[in-house]
PDB file of C-alpha atoms in Angstrom:
ATOM      1  CA  MET A 181      29.607 -19.825  22.896  1.00 42.00           C
ATOM      2  CA  SER A 182      27.434 -16.878  21.683  1.00 43.00           C
ATOM      3  CA  THR A 183      23.785 -16.701  23.046  1.00 47.00           C
ATOM      4  CA  GLY A 184      22.814 -14.992  19.789  1.00 49.00           C
ATOM      5  CA  ARG A 185      22.070 -11.706  21.565  1.00 55.00           C
ATOM      6  CA  VAL A 186      24.254  -9.065  20.194  1.00 71.00           C
ATOM      7  CA  GLY A 187      23.860  -5.596  21.406  1.00 94.00           C
ATOM      8  CA  VAL A 188      27.345  -4.601  20.206  1.00 97.00           C
ATOM      9  CA  ARG A 189      28.489  -1.949  17.881  1.00 97.00           C
ATOM     10  CA  LEU A 190      31.654  -0.973  16.342  1.00 98.00           C
ATOM     11  CA  ARG A 191      32.065   2.656  17.479  1.00 98.00           C
ATOM     12  CA  GLN A 192      35.577   3.839  17.003  1.00 98.00           C
ATOM     13  CA  ALA A 193      38.628   2.806  15.198  1.00 98.00           C
ATOM     14  CA  VAL A 194      42.087   4.261  16.277  1.00 98.00           C
ATOM     15  CA  LEU A 195      45.244   4.931  14.196  1.00 98.00           C
ATOM     16  CA  VAL A 196      48.783   5.379  15.724  1.00 98.00           C
ATOM     17  CA  ALA A 197      51.187   7.800  13.984  1.00 97.00           C
ATOM     18  CA  SER A 198      54.619   8.979  14.448  1.00 97.00           C
ATOM     19  CA  GLU A 199      53.535  12.464  13.449  1.00 97.00           C
ATOM     20  CA  LEU A 200      50.042  13.491  14.288  1.00 98.00           C
ATOM     21  CA  GLU A 201      49.198  16.531  12.038  1.00 97.00           C
ATOM     22  CA  PRO A 202      50.058  15.043   8.613  1.00 97.00           C
ATOM     23  CA  VAL A 203      47.642  12.151   9.216  1.00 98.00           C
ATOM     24  CA  VAL A 204      44.935  14.459  10.541  1.00 98.00           C
ATOM     25  CA  SER A 205      45.195  16.733   7.657  1.00 97.00           C
ATOM     26  CA  ALA A 206      45.031  13.743   5.101  1.00 97.00           C
ATOM     27  CA  LEU A 207      41.957  12.314   6.859  1.00 97.00           C
ATOM     28  CA  ARG A 208      40.193  15.725   6.720  1.00 96.00           C
ATOM     29  CA  ALA A 209      40.856  16.190   3.035  1.00 95.00           C
ATOM     30  CA  GLU A 210      40.201  12.726   1.749  1.00 95.00           C
ATOM     31  CA  LEU A 211      37.250  11.794   3.931  1.00 96.00           C
ATOM     32  CA  GLY A 212      35.523  15.201   4.179  1.00 95.00           C
ATOM     33  CA  LEU A 213      35.836  15.206   8.066  1.00 97.00           C
ATOM     34  CA  GLY A 214      35.300  18.275  10.165  1.00 95.00           C
ATOM     35  CA  GLU A 215      37.385  19.822  12.917  1.00 96.00           C
ATOM     36  CA  PRO A 216      38.640  17.098  15.285  1.00 97.00           C
ATOM     37  CA  PHE A 217      38.373  17.009  19.077  1.00 98.00           C
ATOM     38  CA  ARG A 218      41.673  17.107  20.961  1.00 98.00           C
ATOM     39  CA  ASP A 219      41.196  15.092  24.223  1.00 97.00           C
ATOM     40  CA  PRO A 220      43.548  16.338  26.989  1.00 96.00           C
ATOM     41  CA  GLY A 221      42.711  13.068  28.842  1.00 94.00           C
ATOM     42  CA  VAL A 222      44.943  11.025  26.659  1.00 96.00           C
ATOM     43  CA  ALA A 223      47.895  12.783  28.310  1.00 95.00           C
ATOM     44  CA  GLU A 224      47.438   9.877  30.916  1.00 93.00           C
ATOM     45  CA  PHE A 225      48.792   7.579  28.280  1.00 94.00           C
ATOM     46  CA  GLY A 226      51.616   9.888  27.214  1.00 96.00           C
ATOM     47  CA  LEU A 227      49.688  10.724  24.025  1.00 97.00           C
ATOM     48  CA  LEU A 228      48.247  13.546  21.838  1.00 98.00           C
ATOM     49  CA  ASN A 229      45.273  12.826  19.709  1.00 98.00           C
ATOM     50  CA  ALA A 230      42.651  13.936  17.313  1.00 98.00           C
ATOM     51  CA  VAL A 231      39.099  12.493  17.199  1.00 98.00           C
ATOM     52  CA  PHE A 232      36.855  12.774  14.286  1.00 98.00           C
ATOM     53  CA  ALA A 233      33.070  12.160  14.197  1.00 98.00           C
ATOM     54  CA  LEU A 234      31.798  10.250  11.207  1.00 97.00           C
ATOM     55  CA  GLY A 235      28.044  10.061  11.441  1.00 96.00           C
ATOM     56  CA  ASP A 236      27.655   8.727  14.992  1.00 96.00           C
ATOM     57  CA  CYS A 237      30.908   6.825  14.881  1.00 97.00           C
ATOM     58  CA  PHE A 238      34.592   7.909  15.358  1.00 98.00           C
ATOM     59  CA  LEU A 239      38.033   7.840  13.870  1.00 98.00           C
ATOM     60  CA  GLU A 240      40.856   8.744  16.107  1.00 98.00           C
ATOM     61  CA  VAL A 241      44.614   9.300  15.560  1.00 98.00           C
ATOM     62  CA  VAL A 242      46.981   9.062  18.471  1.00 98.00           C
ATOM     63  CA  CYS A 243      50.673  10.091  18.565  1.00 98.00           C
ATOM     64  CA  PRO A 244      53.195   9.713  21.461  1.00 97.00           C
ATOM     65  CA  ALA A 245      54.026  12.832  23.320  1.00 96.00           C
ATOM     66  CA  ARG A 246      56.902  11.548  25.349  1.00 95.00           C
ATOM     67  CA  PRO A 247      59.239   8.440  25.403  1.00 94.00           C
ATOM     68  CA  GLY A 248      58.235   5.179  26.897  1.00 93.00           C
ATOM     69  CA  THR A 249      54.630   4.936  25.819  1.00 95.00           C
ATOM     70  CA  ALA A 250      52.903   1.724  24.583  1.00 93.00           C
ATOM     71  CA  ALA A 251      51.971   3.617  21.569  1.00 95.00           C
ATOM     72  CA  GLY A 252      55.710   4.431  20.936  1.00 95.00           C
ATOM     73  CA  ARG A 253      56.720   0.770  21.405  1.00 94.00           C
ATOM     74  CA  TYR A 254      54.156  -0.208  18.704  1.00 92.00           C
ATOM     75  CA  LEU A 255      55.402   2.360  16.309  1.00 95.00           C
ATOM     76  CA  ASP A 256      59.020   1.172  16.967  1.00 93.00           C
ATOM     77  CA  ARG A 257      57.947  -2.514  15.937  1.00 89.00           C
ATOM     78  CA  HIS A 258      55.370  -1.764  13.211  1.00 89.00           C
ATOM     79  CA  GLY A 259      55.307   1.973  12.160  1.00 93.00           C
ATOM     80  CA  ASP A 260      52.165   3.921  11.498  1.00 95.00           C
ATOM     81  CA  GLY A 261      48.953   1.824  11.399  1.00 95.00           C
ATOM     82  CA  GLY A 262      45.745   0.658  12.949  1.00 96.00           C
ATOM     83  CA  TYR A 263      46.113   0.368  16.725  1.00 95.00           C
ATOM     84  CA  MET A 264      42.797   0.016  18.534  1.00 98.00           C
ATOM     85  CA  VAL A 265      39.073  -0.976  18.130  1.00 98.00           C
ATOM     86  CA  ILE A 266      36.391   0.380  20.499  1.00 98.00           C
ATOM     87  CA  PHE A 267      33.081  -1.240  20.916  1.00 98.00           C
ATOM     88  CA  ASP A 268      29.873   0.065  22.388  1.00 98.00           C
ATOM     89  CA  LEU A 269      28.198  -2.663  24.305  1.00 98.00           C
ATOM     90  CA  GLU A 270      24.625  -2.914  25.834  1.00 96.00           C
ATOM     91  CA  ASP A 271      25.781  -5.513  28.389  1.00 97.00           C
ATOM     92  CA  LEU A 272      29.323  -4.370  29.548  1.00 98.00           C
ATOM     93  CA  ASP A 273      28.964  -6.070  32.850  1.00 97.00           C
ATOM     94  CA  GLY A 274      28.606  -9.448  31.016  1.00 97.00           C
ATOM     95  CA  ALA A 275      31.567  -8.818  28.872  1.00 98.00           C
ATOM     96  CA  ARG A 276      33.752  -7.804  31.897  1.00 98.00           C
ATOM     97  CA  ALA A 277      32.807 -11.014  33.642  1.00 98.00           C
ATOM     98  CA  ARG A 278      33.796 -13.082  30.449  1.00 98.00           C
ATOM     99  CA  VAL A 279      36.975 -11.269  30.342  1.00 98.00           C
ATOM    100  CA  GLU A 280      37.790 -12.200  33.945  1.00 98.00           C
ATOM    101  CA  ARG A 281      36.704 -15.804  33.352  1.00 98.00           C
ATOM    102  CA  LEU A 282      38.947 -16.101  30.265  1.00 97.00           C
ATOM    103  CA  GLY A 283      42.122 -14.678  32.147  1.00 98.00           C
ATOM    104  CA  ILE A 284      42.410 -11.686  29.755  1.00 98.00           C
ATOM    105  CA  ARG A 285      44.448  -8.768  31.215  1.00 98.00           C
ATOM    106  CA  VAL A 286      42.711  -5.445  31.742  1.00 98.00           C
ATOM    107  CA  VAL A 287      45.228  -2.511  31.164  1.00 96.00           C
ATOM    108  CA  TRP A 288      42.924   0.277  31.842  1.00 97.00           C
ATOM    109  CA  ARG A 289      39.282   0.696  33.236  1.00 97.00           C
ATOM    110  CA  ILE A 290      37.171   3.655  33.987  1.00 97.00           C
ATOM    111  CA  ASP A 291      33.553   4.075  34.934  1.00 98.00           C
ATOM    112  CA  LEU A 292      32.038   7.511  34.692  1.00 97.00           C
ATOM    113  CA  PRO A 293      28.391   8.549  34.930  1.00 96.00           C
ATOM    114  CA  ASP A 294      27.926   8.685  31.044  1.00 97.00           C
ATOM    115  CA  ILE A 295      30.466   6.124  29.872  1.00 98.00           C
ATOM    116  CA  SER A 296      32.505   3.180  30.913  1.00 98.00           C
ATOM    117  CA  GLY A 297      35.612   1.790  29.308  1.00 98.00           C
ATOM    118  CA  THR A 298      37.838  -1.246  29.580  1.00 98.00           C
ATOM    119  CA  HIS A 299      41.047  -1.726  27.588  1.00 98.00           C
ATOM    120  CA  LEU A 300      42.214  -5.354  27.029  1.00 98.00           C
ATOM    121  CA  HIS A 301      45.782  -6.314  26.657  1.00 97.00           C
ATOM    122  CA  PRO A 302      46.661  -6.782  22.992  1.00 95.00           C
ATOM    123  CA  ALA A 303      48.808  -9.873  23.677  1.00 95.00           C
ATOM    124  CA  ASP A 304      45.696 -11.635  25.039  1.00 97.00           C
ATOM    125  CA  MET A 305      43.285 -10.447  22.344  1.00 97.00           C
ATOM    126  CA  ARG A 306      45.808 -10.420  19.400  1.00 95.00           C
ATOM    127  CA  GLY A 307      45.659  -7.998  16.471  1.00 94.00           C
ATOM    128  CA  ALA A 308      44.813  -4.704  18.485  1.00 96.00           C
ATOM    129  CA  ILE A 309      43.958  -3.182  21.698  1.00 97.00           C
ATOM    130  CA  VAL A 310      40.262  -3.888  22.244  1.00 98.00           C
ATOM    131  CA  SER A 311      38.085  -1.538  24.249  1.00 98.00           C
ATOM    132  CA  LEU A 312      34.845  -2.542  25.835  1.00 98.00           C
ATOM    133  CA  ASP A 313      32.723   0.591  26.410  1.00 98.00           C
ATOM    134  CA  GLN A 314      29.192   1.423  27.233  1.00 98.00           C
ATOM    135  CA  SER A 315      27.692   4.847  26.427  1.00 98.00           C
ATOM    136  CA  ARG A 316      24.967   6.185  28.799  1.00 96.00           C
ATOM    137  CA  PRO A 317      22.549   7.261  27.342  1.00 96.00           C
ATOM    138  CA  TYR A 318      23.191   5.073  24.240  1.00 93.00           C
ATOM    139  CA  GLY A 319      24.372   7.138  21.327  1.00 94.00           C
ATOM    140  CA  THR A 320      26.416   9.594  23.463  1.00 97.00           C
ATOM    141  CA  TRP A 321      30.138   9.378  23.364  1.00 98.00           C
ATOM    142  CA  ARG A 322      32.345  11.306  25.776  1.00 97.00           C
ATOM    143  CA  TRP A 323      35.513  10.314  23.867  1.00 97.00           C
ATOM    144  CA  GLY A 324      34.136  12.412  20.906  1.00 97.00           C
ATOM    145  CA  GLY A 325      34.218  15.610  22.950  1.00 97.00           C
ATOM    146  CA  PRO A 326      31.780  18.140  24.741  1.00 97.00           C
ATOM    147  CA  ASP A 327      29.232  17.909  21.904  1.00 96.00           C
ATOM    148  CA  TRP A 328      28.868  14.127  22.560  1.00 98.00           C
ATOM    149  CA  THR A 329      29.171  14.034  26.278  1.00 97.00           C
ATOM    150  CA  GLY A 330      25.886  13.047  27.774  1.00 95.00           C
ATOM    151  CA  ARG A 331      24.120  13.806  24.470  1.00 95.00           C
ATOM    152  CA  THR A 332      24.139  12.952  20.863  1.00 95.00           C
ATOM    153  CA  ALA A 333      25.433  15.062  17.936  1.00 95.00           C
ATOM    154  CA  ALA A 334      26.095  14.756  14.358  1.00 92.00           C
ATOM    155  CA  GLY A 335      29.402  14.151  12.682  1.00 96.00           C
ATOM    156  CA  ALA A 336      30.544  14.352   9.035  1.00 96.00           C
ATOM    157  CA  ALA A 337      28.448  12.668   6.495  1.00 95.00           C
ATOM    158  CA  GLY A 338      29.296   8.871   6.469  1.00 96.00           C
ATOM    159  CA  ARG A 339      29.632   5.930   8.721  1.00 95.00           C
ATOM    160  CA  LEU A 340      32.298   3.649  10.051  1.00 97.00           C
ATOM    161  CA  ALA A 341      31.291   0.433   8.463  1.00 97.00           C
ATOM    162  CA  GLY A 342      34.004  -2.137   9.424  1.00 98.00           C
ATOM    163  CA  VAL A 343      37.701  -2.956  10.174  1.00 98.00           C
ATOM    164  CA  THR A 344      39.854  -5.820   9.045  1.00 97.00           C
ATOM    165  CA  VAL A 345      42.504  -7.238  11.592  1.00 97.00           C
ATOM    166  CA  ALA A 346      45.387  -9.205  10.280  1.00 95.00           C
ATOM    167  CA  VAL A 347      46.633 -11.975  12.437  1.00 95.00           C
ATOM    168  CA  SER A 348      48.565 -15.153  12.106  1.00 92.00           C
ATOM    169  CA  ASP A 349      45.612 -17.442  13.012  1.00 93.00           C
ATOM    170  CA  PRO A 350      42.308 -15.539  11.915  1.00 94.00           C
ATOM    171  CA  SER A 351      39.968 -18.389  13.001  1.00 94.00           C
ATOM    172  CA  ALA A 352      41.415 -18.652  16.557  1.00 95.00           C
ATOM    173  CA  VAL A 353      41.570 -14.767  16.941  1.00 96.00           C
ATOM    174  CA  ALA A 354      37.965 -14.411  15.603  1.00 97.00           C
ATOM    175  CA  SER A 355      36.804 -16.855  18.144  1.00 96.00           C
ATOM    176  CA  ARG A 356      38.533 -15.143  21.008  1.00 97.00           C
ATOM    177  CA  TRP A 357      37.034 -11.758  20.184  1.00 98.00           C
ATOM    178  CA  ALA A 358      33.652 -13.290  19.593  1.00 97.00           C
ATOM    179  CA  GLU A 359      33.727 -15.027  22.913  1.00 97.00           C
ATOM    180  CA  VAL A 360      34.513 -11.725  24.700  1.00 98.00           C
ATOM    181  CA  LEU A 361      31.880  -9.782  22.841  1.00 97.00           C
ATOM    182  CA  ASP A 362      29.304 -12.634  22.954  1.00 96.00           C
ATOM    183  CA  VAL A 363      28.624 -12.413  19.207  1.00 96.00           C
ATOM    184  CA  PRO A 364      28.498 -15.022  16.466  1.00 94.00           C
ATOM    185  CA  VAL A 365      31.346 -15.635  13.929  1.00 94.00           C
ATOM    186  CA  SER A 366      30.437 -15.988  10.234  1.00 90.00           C
ATOM    187  CA  GLY A 367      32.429 -16.942   7.131  1.00 79.00           C
ATOM    188  CA  GLU A 368      35.163 -19.635   6.557  1.00 68.00           C
ATOM    189  CA  GLY A 369      37.932 -18.183   4.369  1.00 71.00           C
ATOM    190  CA  GLN A 370      37.750 -14.798   6.197  1.00 87.00           C
ATOM    191  CA  PRO A 371      35.948 -14.994   9.491  1.00 96.00           C
ATOM    192  CA  ALA A 372      33.786 -12.011  10.553  1.00 97.00           C
ATOM    193  CA  LEU A 373      32.005 -10.811  13.644  1.00 96.00           C
ATOM    194  CA  ARG A 374      28.271  -9.930  13.050  1.00 87.00           C
ATOM    195  CA  LEU A 375      27.510  -6.959  15.115  1.00 96.00           C
ATOM    196  CA  ASP A 376      24.379  -4.644  15.413  1.00 94.00           C
ATOM    197  CA  GLY A 377      26.476  -1.964  13.704  1.00 92.00           C
ATOM    198  CA  GLY A 378      29.652  -2.368  11.772  1.00 95.00           C
ATOM    199  CA  GLN A 379      31.626  -5.551  11.044  1.00 96.00           C
ATOM    200  CA  VAL A 380      35.122  -6.940  11.952  1.00 98.00           C
ATOM    201  CA  PHE A 381      36.909  -9.166   9.535  1.00 97.00           C
ATOM    202  CA  PHE A 382      40.018 -11.199  10.296  1.00 96.00           C
ATOM    203  CA  ALA A 383      42.602 -11.822   7.521  1.00 94.00           C
ATOM    204  CA  ALA A 384      45.859 -13.833   7.588  1.00 93.00           C
ATOM    205  CA  THR A 385      49.118 -12.019   7.898  1.00 90.00           C
ATOM    206  CA  GLY A 386      51.415 -12.721   4.946  1.00 74.00           C
ATOM    207  CA  GLY A 387      54.730 -11.502   3.531  1.00 61.00           C
ATOM    208  CA  GLU A 388      55.820  -8.428   5.416  1.00 59.00           C
ATOM    209  CA  ARG A 389      52.304  -7.750   6.842  1.00 62.00           C
ATOM    210  CA  VAL A 390      52.366  -7.596  10.702  1.00 75.00           C
ATOM    211  CA  GLU A 391      49.415  -8.227  13.017  1.00 85.00           C
ATOM    212  CA  GLY A 392      47.141  -5.151  13.349  1.00 92.00           C
ATOM    213  CA  VAL A 393      44.253  -3.285  11.981  1.00 96.00           C
ATOM    214  CA  VAL A 394      45.028  -3.224   8.221  1.00 95.00           C
ATOM    215  CA  GLU A 395      41.875  -1.879   6.778  1.00 97.00           C
ATOM    216  CA  ILE A 396      39.130   0.475   7.767  1.00 98.00           C
ATOM    217  CA  ALA A 397      35.738   0.508   5.803  1.00 98.00           C
ATOM    218  CA  VAL A 398      33.891   3.877   5.657  1.00 98.00           C
ATOM    219  CA  GLU A 399      30.757   4.837   3.994  1.00 97.00           C
ATOM    220  CA  LEU A 400      30.906   8.187   2.339  1.00 96.00           C
ATOM    221  CA  PRO A 401      28.587  10.448   0.188  1.00 95.00           C
ATOM    222  CA  PRO A 402      28.961   9.746  -3.561  1.00 94.00           C
ATOM    223  CA  ALA A 403      30.682  13.238  -4.051  1.00 91.00           C
ATOM    224  CA  LEU A 404      33.612  12.186  -1.838  1.00 92.00           C
ATOM    225  CA  LEU A 405      34.210   8.892  -3.503  1.00 94.00           C
ATOM    226  CA  ARG A 406      35.687  10.459  -6.737  1.00 90.00           C
ATOM    227  CA  GLU A 407      35.516   6.998  -8.390  1.00 90.00           C
ATOM    228  CA  ARG A 408      37.991   5.639  -5.781  1.00 93.00           C
ATOM    229  CA  GLU A 409      37.501   2.215  -4.103  1.00 95.00           C
ATOM    230  CA  ALA A 410      40.276   2.667  -1.607  1.00 97.00           C
ATOM    231  CA  ILE A 411      43.048   4.928  -0.404  1.00 97.00           C
ATOM    232  CA  GLU A 412      46.188   4.557   1.915  1.00 97.00           C
ATOM    233  CA  LEU A 413      46.190   6.767   5.049  1.00 96.00           C
ATOM    234  CA  GLY A 414      48.234   6.584   8.180  1.00 96.00           C
ATOM    235  CA  GLY A 415      49.477   3.021   7.335  1.00 95.00           C
ATOM    236  CA  VAL A 416      45.937   1.672   6.869  1.00 96.00           C
ATOM    237  CA  ARG A 417      43.920   1.022   3.717  1.00 97.00           C
ATOM    238  CA  PHE A 418      40.597   2.831   3.732  1.00 98.00           C
ATOM    239  CA  ARG A 419      37.913   1.064   1.830  1.00 98.00           C
ATOM    240  CA  LEU A 420      35.501   3.546   0.496  1.00 97.00           C
ATOM    241  CA  LEU A 421      31.788   2.565   0.266  1.00 97.00           C
ATOM    242  CA  ASP A 422      28.889   4.374  -1.216  1.00 94.00           C
ATOM    243  CA  ALA A 423      26.639   5.754   1.639  1.00 86.00           C
ATOM    244  CA  GLY A 424      23.921   6.641  -0.878  1.00 73.00           C
TER     245      GLY A 424
END
């Protein structure tokens, strides 16, 4: 049951791709993004990546660099698509306590002076890997690179506004995510999480659609919209919103 206190922001959405550079190039061209940060730390997971700053939020693309990775297994089952959702929480200790109480498996955890992270098992959360993070001071973001480590910077014009997660039982999965994050659920036909920044929607899988992040909503300057409402990139539908 949510206490009504939120203190949670959608901070980063992650795509997984079988080939990194084509997706990176398409994102830059279509969304007006700058040069990405390449994080050598993801080698721990057998990955290569590129992280783009969009306002004070982030879009990341990861790609397996060796056999036997979780990302590679996801690609074998589903192909390119949405892979992970990262939240920036004010009360990370409370969220970690709820995770333990609910019996949700933690697959990775780190605590650094300026950021903490907790990756939750996708089989327990459903729809995506969920990461519970806390930036210190708030607004910094080590995962965005040196410009964001221990300080705030400015990304490309725009903002990460929301993600849509397709699952077989949207109401049940929305309730699970809401319980972990301690946020309220709104909506009936398409449940949504109400956050301090960004939104998370849950849609039903259907036809050939598999569980995962199927849409990312981004706000862009009018000049980048080019009368488009949506584009397909990296196996995900990007819904384009007017930032003006």
